[in-house]
Amino acid sequence: MLMALFGKHKKRGTSETMNYGAKLITVAKPQSPISEQFRTVKTNINFMSVDSKVRSLAFTSANISEGKSTVTANVAVAFAQAGKKVLLIDADLHRPTLHQTFDLTNNVGLTTVLTSEADEINMEDVVKPGFVTNLSVLTSGPLPPNPSELLSSNRMKQFLDVAEQHFDLVVLDLAPILEVSDTQALSSHIDGIVFVVRQGVTQKLAVKRAVEMINLSKTRLLGYVLNDVKSGSDGGYGYGYGYGYGYGEESKK
Ligand SMILES: Nc1ncnc2c1ncn2[C@@H]1O[C@H](COP(=O)(O)OP(=O)(O)OP(=O)(O)O)[C@@H](O)[C@H]1O
Ligand SMILES: [Mg+2]
């Protein structure tokens, strides 16, 4: 698993993960099998973009700690490494992580943009570079009392429109869909959602309910990432990021 791999890394005496954030394996070990799996997720998202272009997509999960932030950040890196100009936004206004992952300050961020009264949104003022070429990061900013209101606001829509003009792809990390209404609040402003399921943790019923909610929301379910897959073939160090398209249809049966 990611933790185990990074453990090995530390024993070799490198400070890379300390500097780069513990979860960014696509930065620390781009040739590793897990990084390859993040690239597969990226490729599958590209396939979903063939008929109707995906300019903005968000990752969510049913509940907390199912791997959203890890998956979101690594997939964003994978897109950037493939040459796309990417803006990664921390839209989890409950448990933000991007400022820690990318070693950034968080006194200014998404919430600053959304609550500012300035007419023009100047990308350069709020967006910071994110370790790899082509990747820019917008941290959450100070946590607000009304996250879903901010995410559904016209100001958010306006900001995403500007972001989509500046970047090839906007990737957002969201709070879990069964815990808060943020995903639905944001849904009409984005082109799609990728759903993260943690194997052995996310309950079947939770998957079903979450997928129903995504299908009722105003955006497309682009697919799912099966996180922390126990493959069994490597002595219990199972890991994996599967990707599929089935859930949305199944939930409608
Ligand atoms: N495939 C994996 N293998 C091992 N550990 C993992 C894996 N995916 C995530 N983790 C670990 O699980 C924890 C939760 O992951 P992460 O923060 O990415 O989830 P999250 O869904 O964003 O959580 P939150 O609800 O707090 O936003 C972290 O400690 C992370 O390192
Ligand atoms: Mg998170």
PDB file of C-alpha atoms and ligand atoms in Angstrom:
ATOM      1  CA  MET A   1       0.000   0.000   0.000  1.00  0.00           C
ATOM      2  CA  LEU A   2       1.054   3.582  -0.258  1.00  0.00           C
ATOM      3  CA  MET A   3       2.120   3.811   3.342  1.00  0.00           C
ATOM      4  CA  ALA A   4       4.222   0.689   3.109  1.00  0.00           C
ATOM      5  CA  LEU A   5       5.903   1.894  -0.046  1.00  0.00           C
ATOM      6  CA  PHE A   6       6.749   5.215   1.480  1.00  0.00           C
ATOM      7  CA  GLY A   7       8.043   3.386   4.551  1.00  0.00           C
ATOM      8  CA  LYS A   8      10.550   1.585   2.338  1.00  0.00           C
ATOM      9  CA  HIS A   9      11.432   4.885   0.754  1.00  0.00           C
ATOM     10  CA  LYS A  10      12.302   6.454   4.092  1.00  0.00           C
ATOM     11  CA  LYS A  11      14.590   3.578   4.994  1.00  0.00           C
ATOM     12  CA  ARG A  12      16.648   4.413   1.921  1.00  0.00           C
ATOM     13  CA  GLY A  13      17.331   7.752   3.575  1.00  0.00           C
ATOM     14  CA  THR A  14      15.667  10.158   1.180  1.00  0.00           C
ATOM     15  CA  SER A  15      13.833  13.248   2.389  1.00  0.00           C
ATOM     16  CA  GLU A  16      11.812  13.371  -0.830  1.00  0.00           C
ATOM     17  CA  THR A  17       8.483  12.376   0.700  1.00  0.00           C
ATOM     18  CA  MET A  18       8.976  14.830   3.561  1.00  0.00           C
ATOM     19  CA  ASN A  19       9.481  17.635   1.089  1.00  0.00           C
ATOM     20  CA  TYR A  20       6.835  16.507  -1.369  1.00  0.00           C
ATOM     21  CA  GLY A  21       4.076  15.336   0.980  1.00  0.00           C
ATOM     22  CA  ALA A  22       3.646  11.754   2.040  1.00  0.00           C
ATOM     23  CA  LYS A  23       0.959  10.769  -0.400  1.00  0.00           C
ATOM     24  CA  LEU A  24       2.294  12.002  -3.739  1.00  0.00           C
ATOM     25  CA  ILE A  25       3.697   8.781  -5.110  1.00  0.00           C
ATOM     26  CA  THR A  26       3.306  10.046  -8.681  1.00  0.00           C
ATOM     27  CA  VAL A  27       5.884  12.706  -7.802  1.00  0.00           C
ATOM     28  CA  ALA A  28       8.135  10.607  -5.576  1.00  0.00           C
ATOM     29  CA  LYS A  29       8.058   7.397  -7.636  1.00  0.00           C
ATOM     30  CA  PRO A  30       6.607   8.062 -11.072  1.00  0.00           C
ATOM     31  CA  GLN A  31       7.718   4.654 -12.380  1.00  0.00           C
ATOM     32  CA  SER A  32       6.073   2.642  -9.582  1.00  0.00           C
ATOM     33  CA  PRO A  33       3.085   0.341 -10.253  1.00  0.00           C
ATOM     34  CA  ILE A  34       0.801   2.620  -8.204  1.00  0.00           C
ATOM     35  CA  SER A  35       1.799   5.636 -10.311  1.00  0.00           C
ATOM     36  CA  GLU A  36       1.021   3.558 -13.386  1.00  0.00           C
ATOM     37  CA  GLN A  37      -2.436   2.872 -11.940  1.00  0.00           C
ATOM     38  CA  PHE A  38      -3.021   6.588 -11.436  1.00  0.00           C
ATOM     39  CA  ARG A  39      -2.108   7.054 -15.092  1.00  0.00           C
ATOM     40  CA  THR A  40      -4.690   4.403 -15.977  1.00  0.00           C
ATOM     41  CA  VAL A  41      -7.326   6.372 -14.052  1.00  0.00           C
ATOM     42  CA  LYS A  42      -6.265   9.463 -16.011  1.00  0.00           C
ATOM     43  CA  THR A  43      -6.537   7.605 -19.317  1.00  0.00           C
ATOM     44  CA  ASN A  44     -10.006   6.320 -18.466  1.00  0.00           C
ATOM     45  CA  ILE A  45     -11.149   9.827 -17.580  1.00  0.00           C
ATOM     46  CA  ASN A  46      -9.836  10.905 -20.994  1.00  0.00           C
ATOM     47  CA  PHE A  47     -11.946   8.188 -22.637  1.00  0.00           C
ATOM     48  CA  MET A  48     -15.020   9.591 -20.898  1.00  0.00           C
ATOM     49  CA  SER A  49     -14.156  12.984 -22.333  1.00  0.00           C
ATOM     50  CA  VAL A  50     -14.346  11.904 -25.981  1.00  0.00           C
ATOM     51  CA  ASP A  51     -17.936  12.830 -26.772  1.00  0.00           C
ATOM     52  CA  SER A  52     -18.457  15.671 -24.377  1.00  0.00           C
ATOM     53  CA  LYS A  53     -15.389  17.471 -23.197  1.00  0.00           C
ATOM     54  CA  VAL A  54     -14.540  17.269 -19.500  1.00  0.00           C
ATOM     55  CA  ARG A  55     -12.991  20.573 -18.412  1.00  0.00           C
ATOM     56  CA  SER A  56     -13.722  20.243 -14.712  1.00  0.00           C
ATOM     57  CA  LEU A  57     -14.146  17.168 -12.583  1.00  0.00           C
ATOM     58  CA  ALA A  58     -14.448  16.476  -8.884  1.00  0.00           C
ATOM     59  CA  PHE A  59     -13.600  13.430  -6.779  1.00  0.00           C
ATOM     60  CA  THR A  60     -15.854  12.391  -3.946  1.00  0.00           C
ATOM     61  CA  SER A  61     -16.521   9.299  -1.835  1.00  0.00           C
ATOM     62  CA  ALA A  62     -19.353   8.078   0.354  1.00  0.00           C
ATOM     63  CA  ASN A  63     -17.697   8.752   3.696  1.00  0.00           C
ATOM     64  CA  ILE A  64     -14.525  10.262   5.141  1.00  0.00           C
ATOM     65  CA  SER A  65     -11.048   8.772   4.801  1.00  0.00           C
ATOM     66  CA  GLU A  66     -11.712   6.648   1.757  1.00  0.00           C
ATOM     67  CA  GLY A  67      -8.798   8.069  -0.208  1.00  0.00           C
ATOM     68  CA  LYS A  68     -10.279  11.034  -2.073  1.00  0.00           C
ATOM     69  CA  SER A  69      -7.442  13.452  -1.411  1.00  0.00           C
ATOM     70  CA  THR A  70      -4.745  10.885  -2.155  1.00  0.00           C
ATOM     71  CA  VAL A  71      -6.420   9.869  -5.409  1.00  0.00           C
ATOM     72  CA  THR A  72      -7.327  13.429  -6.460  1.00  0.00           C
ATOM     73  CA  ALA A  73      -3.836  14.830  -5.970  1.00  0.00           C
ATOM     74  CA  ASN A  74      -2.102  11.913  -7.695  1.00  0.00           C
ATOM     75  CA  VAL A  75      -4.483  11.894 -10.663  1.00  0.00           C
ATOM     76  CA  ALA A  76      -3.992  15.657 -11.034  1.00  0.00           C
ATOM     77  CA  VAL A  77      -0.221  15.101 -11.036  1.00  0.00           C
ATOM     78  CA  ALA A  78      -0.625  12.325 -13.621  1.00  0.00           C
ATOM     79  CA  PHE A  79      -2.541  14.694 -15.924  1.00  0.00           C
ATOM     80  CA  ALA A  80       0.113  17.388 -15.461  1.00  0.00           C
ATOM     81  CA  GLN A  81       2.918  14.907 -16.128  1.00  0.00           C
ATOM     82  CA  ALA A  82       1.141  14.006 -19.367  1.00  0.00           C
ATOM     83  CA  GLY A  83       1.341  17.640 -20.447  1.00  0.00           C
ATOM     84  CA  LYS A  84      -2.068  19.011 -19.493  1.00  0.00           C
ATOM     85  CA  LYS A  85      -2.203  22.351 -17.751  1.00  0.00           C
ATOM     86  CA  VAL A  86      -4.033  21.444 -14.555  1.00  0.00           C
ATOM     87  CA  LEU A  87      -5.531  23.432 -11.694  1.00  0.00           C
ATOM     88  CA  LEU A  88      -6.046  21.332  -8.574  1.00  0.00           C
ATOM     89  CA  ILE A  89      -8.533  22.898  -6.135  1.00  0.00           C
ATOM     90  CA  ASP A  90      -9.116  21.935  -2.526  1.00  0.00           C
ATOM     91  CA  ALA A  91     -12.911  22.152  -2.417  1.00  0.00           C
ATOM     92  CA  ASP A  92     -13.109  19.988   0.694  1.00  0.00           C
ATOM     93  CA  LEU A  93     -13.976  22.883   2.969  1.00  0.00           C
ATOM     94  CA  HIS A  94     -14.303  20.567   5.986  1.00  0.00           C
ATOM     95  CA  ARG A  95     -11.071  18.542   5.984  1.00  0.00           C
ATOM     96  CA  PRO A  96      -8.699  20.296   3.566  1.00  0.00           C
ATOM     97  CA  THR A  97      -5.340  18.667   2.790  1.00  0.00           C
ATOM     98  CA  LEU A  98      -3.804  20.201  -0.318  1.00  0.00           C
ATOM     99  CA  HIS A  99      -1.826  22.888   1.525  1.00  0.00           C
ATOM    100  CA  GLN A 100      -0.141  20.117   3.529  1.00  0.00           C
ATOM    101  CA  THR A 101       0.374  17.813   0.579  1.00  0.00           C
ATOM    102  CA  PHE A 102       2.006  20.621  -1.420  1.00  0.00           C
ATOM    103  CA  ASP A 103       3.651  22.358   1.523  1.00  0.00           C
ATOM    104  CA  LEU A 104       1.814  25.647   0.990  1.00  0.00           C
ATOM    105  CA  THR A 105       0.370  28.293   3.268  1.00  0.00           C
ATOM    106  CA  ASN A 106      -3.422  28.366   3.451  1.00  0.00           C
ATOM    107  CA  ASN A 107      -4.252  31.895   4.558  1.00  0.00           C
ATOM    108  CA  VAL A 108      -5.522  32.626   1.052  1.00  0.00           C
ATOM    109  CA  GLY A 109      -7.396  30.134  -1.117  1.00  0.00           C
ATOM    110  CA  LEU A 110     -10.729  29.130  -2.653  1.00  0.00           C
ATOM    111  CA  THR A 111     -12.824  30.653   0.138  1.00  0.00           C
ATOM    112  CA  THR A 112     -10.944  33.949  -0.212  1.00  0.00           C
ATOM    113  CA  VAL A 113     -11.853  34.040  -3.905  1.00  0.00           C
ATOM    114  CA  LEU A 114     -15.478  33.148  -3.197  1.00  0.00           C
ATOM    115  CA  THR A 115     -15.963  35.763  -0.500  1.00  0.00           C
ATOM    116  CA  SER A 116     -14.011  38.532  -2.218  1.00  0.00           C
ATOM    117  CA  GLU A 117     -16.004  41.409  -3.634  1.00  0.00           C
ATOM    118  CA  ALA A 118     -13.531  42.185  -6.384  1.00  0.00           C
ATOM    119  CA  ASP A 119     -15.114  42.194  -9.842  1.00  0.00           C
ATOM    120  CA  GLU A 120     -12.224  40.494 -11.595  1.00  0.00           C
ATOM    121  CA  ILE A 121     -10.751  37.178 -10.533  1.00  0.00           C
ATOM    122  CA  ASN A 122      -7.000  37.253 -10.994  1.00  0.00           C
ATOM    123  CA  MET A 123      -5.703  33.670 -11.159  1.00  0.00           C
ATOM    124  CA  GLU A 124      -2.082  34.634 -10.517  1.00  0.00           C
ATOM    125  CA  ASP A 125      -3.031  36.158  -7.150  1.00  0.00           C
ATOM    126  CA  VAL A 126      -4.424  32.961  -5.647  1.00  0.00           C
ATOM    127  CA  VAL A 127      -2.981  29.970  -7.478  1.00  0.00           C
ATOM    128  CA  LYS A 128       0.370  28.455  -6.511  1.00  0.00           C
ATOM    129  CA  PRO A 129       2.761  26.108  -8.314  1.00  0.00           C
ATOM    130  CA  GLY A 130       2.422  22.430  -7.346  1.00  0.00           C
ATOM    131  CA  PHE A 131       5.781  20.629  -7.611  1.00  0.00           C
ATOM    132  CA  VAL A 132       5.431  19.390 -11.179  1.00  0.00           C
ATOM    133  CA  THR A 133       5.424  21.388 -14.400  1.00  0.00           C
ATOM    134  CA  ASN A 134       1.884  22.230 -15.553  1.00  0.00           C
ATOM    135  CA  LEU A 135       0.320  21.762 -12.108  1.00  0.00           C
ATOM    136  CA  SER A 136      -1.139  24.689 -10.179  1.00  0.00           C
ATOM    137  CA  VAL A 137      -2.799  24.407  -6.806  1.00  0.00           C
ATOM    138  CA  LEU A 138      -5.522  26.398  -5.093  1.00  0.00           C
ATOM    139  CA  THR A 139      -5.713  25.591  -1.397  1.00  0.00           C
ATOM    140  CA  SER A 140      -9.004  25.753   0.505  1.00  0.00           C
ATOM    141  CA  GLY A 141      -8.380  29.040   2.283  1.00  0.00           C
ATOM    142  CA  PRO A 142      -9.870  29.658   5.750  1.00  0.00           C
ATOM    143  CA  LEU A 143     -12.742  27.281   6.525  1.00  0.00           C
ATOM    144  CA  PRO A 144     -16.169  28.910   6.180  1.00  0.00           C
ATOM    145  CA  PRO A 145     -19.342  28.208   8.187  1.00  0.00           C
ATOM    146  CA  ASN A 146     -21.354  27.638   4.979  1.00  0.00           C
ATOM    147  CA  PRO A 147     -19.338  25.456   2.559  1.00  0.00           C
ATOM    148  CA  SER A 148     -22.221  24.209   0.390  1.00  0.00           C
ATOM    149  CA  GLU A 149     -23.593  27.719  -0.029  1.00  0.00           C
ATOM    150  CA  LEU A 150     -20.190  28.888  -1.259  1.00  0.00           C
ATOM    151  CA  LEU A 151     -19.782  25.932  -3.621  1.00  0.00           C
ATOM    152  CA  SER A 152     -23.197  26.421  -5.211  1.00  0.00           C
ATOM    153  CA  SER A 153     -22.755  30.177  -5.577  1.00  0.00           C
ATOM    154  CA  ASN A 154     -22.644  32.126  -8.836  1.00  0.00           C
ATOM    155  CA  ARG A 155     -19.245  33.315  -7.741  1.00  0.00           C
ATOM    156  CA  MET A 156     -18.010  29.687  -7.792  1.00  0.00           C
ATOM    157  CA  LYS A 157     -19.462  29.216 -11.267  1.00  0.00           C
ATOM    158  CA  GLN A 158     -17.784  32.438 -12.407  1.00  0.00           C
ATOM    159  CA  PHE A 159     -14.467  31.338 -10.900  1.00  0.00           C
ATOM    160  CA  LEU A 160     -14.619  27.915 -12.580  1.00  0.00           C
ATOM    161  CA  ASP A 161     -15.396  29.578 -15.929  1.00  0.00           C
ATOM    162  CA  VAL A 162     -12.274  31.729 -15.586  1.00  0.00           C
ATOM    163  CA  ALA A 163     -10.230  28.720 -14.420  1.00  0.00           C
ATOM    164  CA  GLU A 164     -11.354  26.679 -17.430  1.00  0.00           C
ATOM    165  CA  GLN A 165     -10.098  29.449 -19.711  1.00  0.00           C
ATOM    166  CA  HIS A 166      -6.667  29.399 -18.063  1.00  0.00           C
ATOM    167  CA  PHE A 167      -6.245  25.637 -17.664  1.00  0.00           C
ATOM    168  CA  ASP A 168      -6.855  22.498 -19.735  1.00  0.00           C
ATOM    169  CA  LEU A 169      -8.414  20.752 -16.758  1.00  0.00           C
ATOM    170  CA  VAL A 170      -9.730  21.737 -13.324  1.00  0.00           C
ATOM    171  CA  VAL A 171      -9.680  18.968 -10.709  1.00  0.00           C
ATOM    172  CA  LEU A 172     -11.477  19.364  -7.378  1.00  0.00           C
ATOM    173  CA  ASP A 173     -11.207  17.451  -4.117  1.00  0.00           C
ATOM    174  CA  LEU A 174     -14.590  17.376  -2.367  1.00  0.00           C
ATOM    175  CA  ALA A 175     -16.034  16.406   1.010  1.00  0.00           C
ATOM    176  CA  PRO A 176     -17.843  13.024   1.126  1.00  0.00           C
ATOM    177  CA  ILE A 177     -21.272  12.961  -0.442  1.00  0.00           C
ATOM    178  CA  LEU A 178     -23.091  11.081   2.322  1.00  0.00           C
ATOM    179  CA  GLU A 179     -21.768  13.415   5.020  1.00  0.00           C
ATOM    180  CA  VAL A 180     -22.536  16.871   3.588  1.00  0.00           C
ATOM    181  CA  SER A 181     -24.416  18.403   0.662  1.00  0.00           C
ATOM    182  CA  ASP A 182     -21.329  19.995  -0.946  1.00  0.00           C
ATOM    183  CA  THR A 183     -21.179  17.577  -3.893  1.00  0.00           C
ATOM    184  CA  GLN A 184     -24.753  18.333  -4.941  1.00  0.00           C
ATOM    185  CA  ALA A 185     -24.128  22.032  -4.315  1.00  0.00           C
ATOM    186  CA  LEU A 186     -21.184  22.056  -6.721  1.00  0.00           C
ATOM    187  CA  SER A 187     -22.616  19.595  -9.234  1.00  0.00           C
ATOM    188  CA  SER A 188     -24.205  22.040 -11.673  1.00  0.00           C
ATOM    189  CA  HIS A 189     -20.888  23.882 -12.053  1.00  0.00           C
ATOM    190  CA  ILE A 190     -18.718  20.904 -13.089  1.00  0.00           C
ATOM    191  CA  ASP A 191     -18.584  18.447 -16.006  1.00  0.00           C
ATOM    192  CA  GLY A 192     -18.318  15.241 -14.013  1.00  0.00           C
ATOM    193  CA  ILE A 193     -17.674  13.339 -10.809  1.00  0.00           C
ATOM    194  CA  VAL A 194     -15.372  10.411 -10.127  1.00  0.00           C
ATOM    195  CA  PHE A 195     -16.411   8.301  -7.168  1.00  0.00           C
ATOM    196  CA  VAL A 196     -13.759   6.809  -4.865  1.00  0.00           C
ATOM    197  CA  VAL A 197     -14.578   3.517  -3.167  1.00  0.00           C
ATOM    198  CA  ARG A 198     -12.240   2.079  -0.549  1.00  0.00           C
ATOM    199  CA  GLN A 199     -12.190  -1.679  -0.743  1.00  0.00           C
ATOM    200  CA  GLY A 200     -13.107  -3.373   2.507  1.00  0.00           C
ATOM    201  CA  VAL A 201     -14.194  -0.055   4.034  1.00  0.00           C
ATOM    202  CA  THR A 202     -16.964   1.505   1.945  1.00  0.00           C
ATOM    203  CA  GLN A 203     -20.189  -0.410   2.633  1.00  0.00           C
ATOM    204  CA  LYS A 204     -22.217  -1.680  -0.330  1.00  0.00           C
ATOM    205  CA  LEU A 205     -25.294   0.249   0.759  1.00  0.00           C
ATOM    206  CA  ALA A 206     -23.234   3.421   1.095  1.00  0.00           C
ATOM    207  CA  VAL A 207     -21.957   2.946  -2.473  1.00  0.00           C
ATOM    208  CA  LYS A 208     -25.503   2.479  -3.709  1.00  0.00           C
ATOM    209  CA  ARG A 209     -26.848   5.543  -1.901  1.00  0.00           C
ATOM    210  CA  ALA A 210     -23.931   7.709  -2.950  1.00  0.00           C
ATOM    211  CA  VAL A 211     -24.244   6.681  -6.598  1.00  0.00           C
ATOM    212  CA  GLU A 212     -27.977   7.362  -6.522  1.00  0.00           C
ATOM    213  CA  MET A 213     -27.241  10.822  -5.178  1.00  0.00           C
ATOM    214  CA  ILE A 214     -24.671  11.472  -7.905  1.00  0.00           C
ATOM    215  CA  ASN A 215     -27.162  10.313 -10.529  1.00  0.00           C
ATOM    216  CA  LEU A 216     -29.738  12.713  -9.110  1.00  0.00           C
ATOM    217  CA  SER A 217     -27.228  15.563  -9.132  1.00  0.00           C
ATOM    218  CA  LYS A 218     -26.670  17.891 -12.061  1.00  0.00           C
ATOM    219  CA  THR A 219     -23.505  16.297 -13.369  1.00  0.00           C
ATOM    220  CA  ARG A 220     -22.223  13.053 -14.902  1.00  0.00           C
ATOM    221  CA  LEU A 221     -20.776  10.130 -12.998  1.00  0.00           C
ATOM    222  CA  LEU A 222     -17.595   9.589 -15.001  1.00  0.00           C
ATOM    223  CA  GLY A 223     -16.583   6.383 -13.238  1.00  0.00           C
ATOM    224  CA  TYR A 224     -15.171   5.102 -10.003  1.00  0.00           C
ATOM    225  CA  VAL A 225     -11.786   4.434  -8.498  1.00  0.00           C
ATOM    226  CA  LEU A 226     -11.476   1.314  -6.394  1.00  0.00           C
ATOM    227  CA  ASN A 227      -8.873   2.333  -3.858  1.00  0.00           C
ATOM    228  CA  ASP A 228      -6.697   0.171  -1.633  1.00  0.00           C
ATOM    229  CA  VAL A 229      -7.417  -3.034  -3.538  1.00  0.00           C
ATOM    230  CA  LYS A 230      -6.000  -6.104  -1.840  1.00  0.00           C
ATOM    231  CA  SER A 231      -4.504  -8.051  -4.718  1.00  0.00           C
ATOM    232  CA  GLY A 232      -3.108 -10.880  -2.599  1.00  0.00           C
ATOM    233  CA  SER A 233      -0.459 -11.549  -5.194  1.00  0.00           C
ATOM    234  CA  ASP A 234       2.285  -9.633  -3.441  1.00  0.00           C
ATOM    235  CA  GLY A 235       2.161 -11.070   0.023  1.00  0.00           C
ATOM    236  CA  GLY A 236      -0.543  -8.786   1.362  1.00  0.00           C
ATOM    237  CA  TYR A 237       0.873  -5.531   0.072  1.00  0.00           C
ATOM    238  CA  GLY A 238      -2.209  -5.240  -2.037  1.00  0.00           C
ATOM    239  CA  TYR A 239      -2.937  -1.912  -3.556  1.00  0.00           C
ATOM    240  CA  GLY A 240      -4.636  -0.717  -6.606  1.00  0.00           C
ATOM    241  CA  TYR A 241      -6.753   1.828  -8.293  1.00  0.00           C
ATOM    242  CA  GLY A 242      -9.340   0.122 -10.371  1.00  0.00           C
ATOM    243  CA  TYR A 243     -11.575   2.054 -12.650  1.00  0.00           C
ATOM    244  CA  GLY A 244     -14.923   1.197 -14.067  1.00  0.00           C
ATOM    245  CA  TYR A 245     -18.066   2.546 -15.549  1.00  0.00           C
ATOM    246  CA  GLY A 246     -20.724   0.195 -14.227  1.00  0.00           C
ATOM    247  CA  TYR A 247     -22.086   1.649 -11.046  1.00  0.00           C
ATOM    248  CA  GLY A 248     -24.180   4.423 -12.485  1.00  0.00           C
ATOM    249  CA  GLU A 249     -26.155   2.081 -14.679  1.00  0.00           C
ATOM    250  CA  GLU A 250     -26.455  -0.622 -12.030  1.00  0.00           C
ATOM    251  CA  SER A 251     -27.965   1.768  -9.546  1.00  0.00           C
ATOM    252  CA  LYS A 252     -30.757   2.585 -11.962  1.00  0.00           C
ATOM    253  CA  LYS A 253     -31.870  -1.063 -12.245  1.00  0.00           C
TER     254      LYS A 253
HETATM  255  N1  LIG B   1      -4.494   2.895  -1.300  1.00  0.00           N
HETATM  256  C1  LIG B   1      -4.128   3.245  -0.076  1.00  0.00           C
HETATM  257  N2  LIG B   1      -3.311   2.479   0.637  1.00  0.00           N
HETATM  258  C2  LIG B   1      -2.932   2.831   1.883  1.00  0.00           C
HETATM  259  N3  LIG B   1      -3.337   3.927   2.530  1.00  0.00           N
HETATM  260  C3  LIG B   1      -4.168   4.735   1.861  1.00  0.00           C
HETATM  261  C4  LIG B   1      -4.630   4.453   0.532  1.00  0.00           C
HETATM  262  N4  LIG B   1      -5.447   5.455   0.141  1.00  0.00           N
HETATM  263  C5  LIG B   1      -5.509   6.301   1.180  1.00  0.00           C
HETATM  264  N5  LIG B   1      -4.737   5.887   2.205  1.00  0.00           N
HETATM  265  C6  LIG B   1      -4.569   6.532   3.510  1.00  0.00           C
HETATM  266  O1  LIG B   1      -5.861   6.669   4.093  1.00  0.00           O
HETATM  267  C7  LIG B   1      -5.964   7.910   4.773  1.00  0.00           C
HETATM  268  C8  LIG B   1      -7.118   8.716   4.184  1.00  0.00           C
HETATM  269  O2  LIG B   1      -6.782   9.062   2.853  1.00  0.00           O
HETATM  270  P1  LIG B   1      -7.220  10.457   2.244  1.00  0.00           P
HETATM  271  O3  LIG B   1      -6.887  11.563   3.161  1.00  0.00           O
HETATM  272  O4  LIG B   1      -6.682  10.490   0.863  1.00  0.00           O
HETATM  273  O5  LIG B   1      -8.789  10.198   2.224  1.00  0.00           O
HETATM  274  P2  LIG B   1      -9.968  11.243   2.113  1.00  0.00           P
HETATM  275  O6  LIG B   1     -11.132  10.464   1.597  1.00  0.00           O
HETATM  276  O7  LIG B   1      -9.536  12.429   1.366  1.00  0.00           O
HETATM  277  O8  LIG B   1     -10.202  11.616   3.633  1.00  0.00           O
HETATM  278  P3  LIG B   1     -11.059  12.877   4.186  1.00  0.00           P
HETATM  279  O9  LIG B   1     -12.444  12.392   4.292  1.00  0.00           O
HETATM  280  O10 LIG B   1     -10.424  13.174   5.503  1.00  0.00           O
HETATM  281  O11 LIG B   1     -10.929  13.999   3.202  1.00  0.00           O
HETATM  282  C9  LIG B   1      -4.617   8.587   4.644  1.00  0.00           C
HETATM  283  O12 LIG B   1      -3.848   8.289   5.769  1.00  0.00           O
HETATM  284  C10 LIG B   1      -4.011   7.946   3.402  1.00  0.00           C
HETATM  285  O13 LIG B   1      -2.615   7.961   3.408  1.00  0.00           O
HETATM  286 MG    MG B   2      -9.607  14.431   1.894  1.00  0.00          MG
END
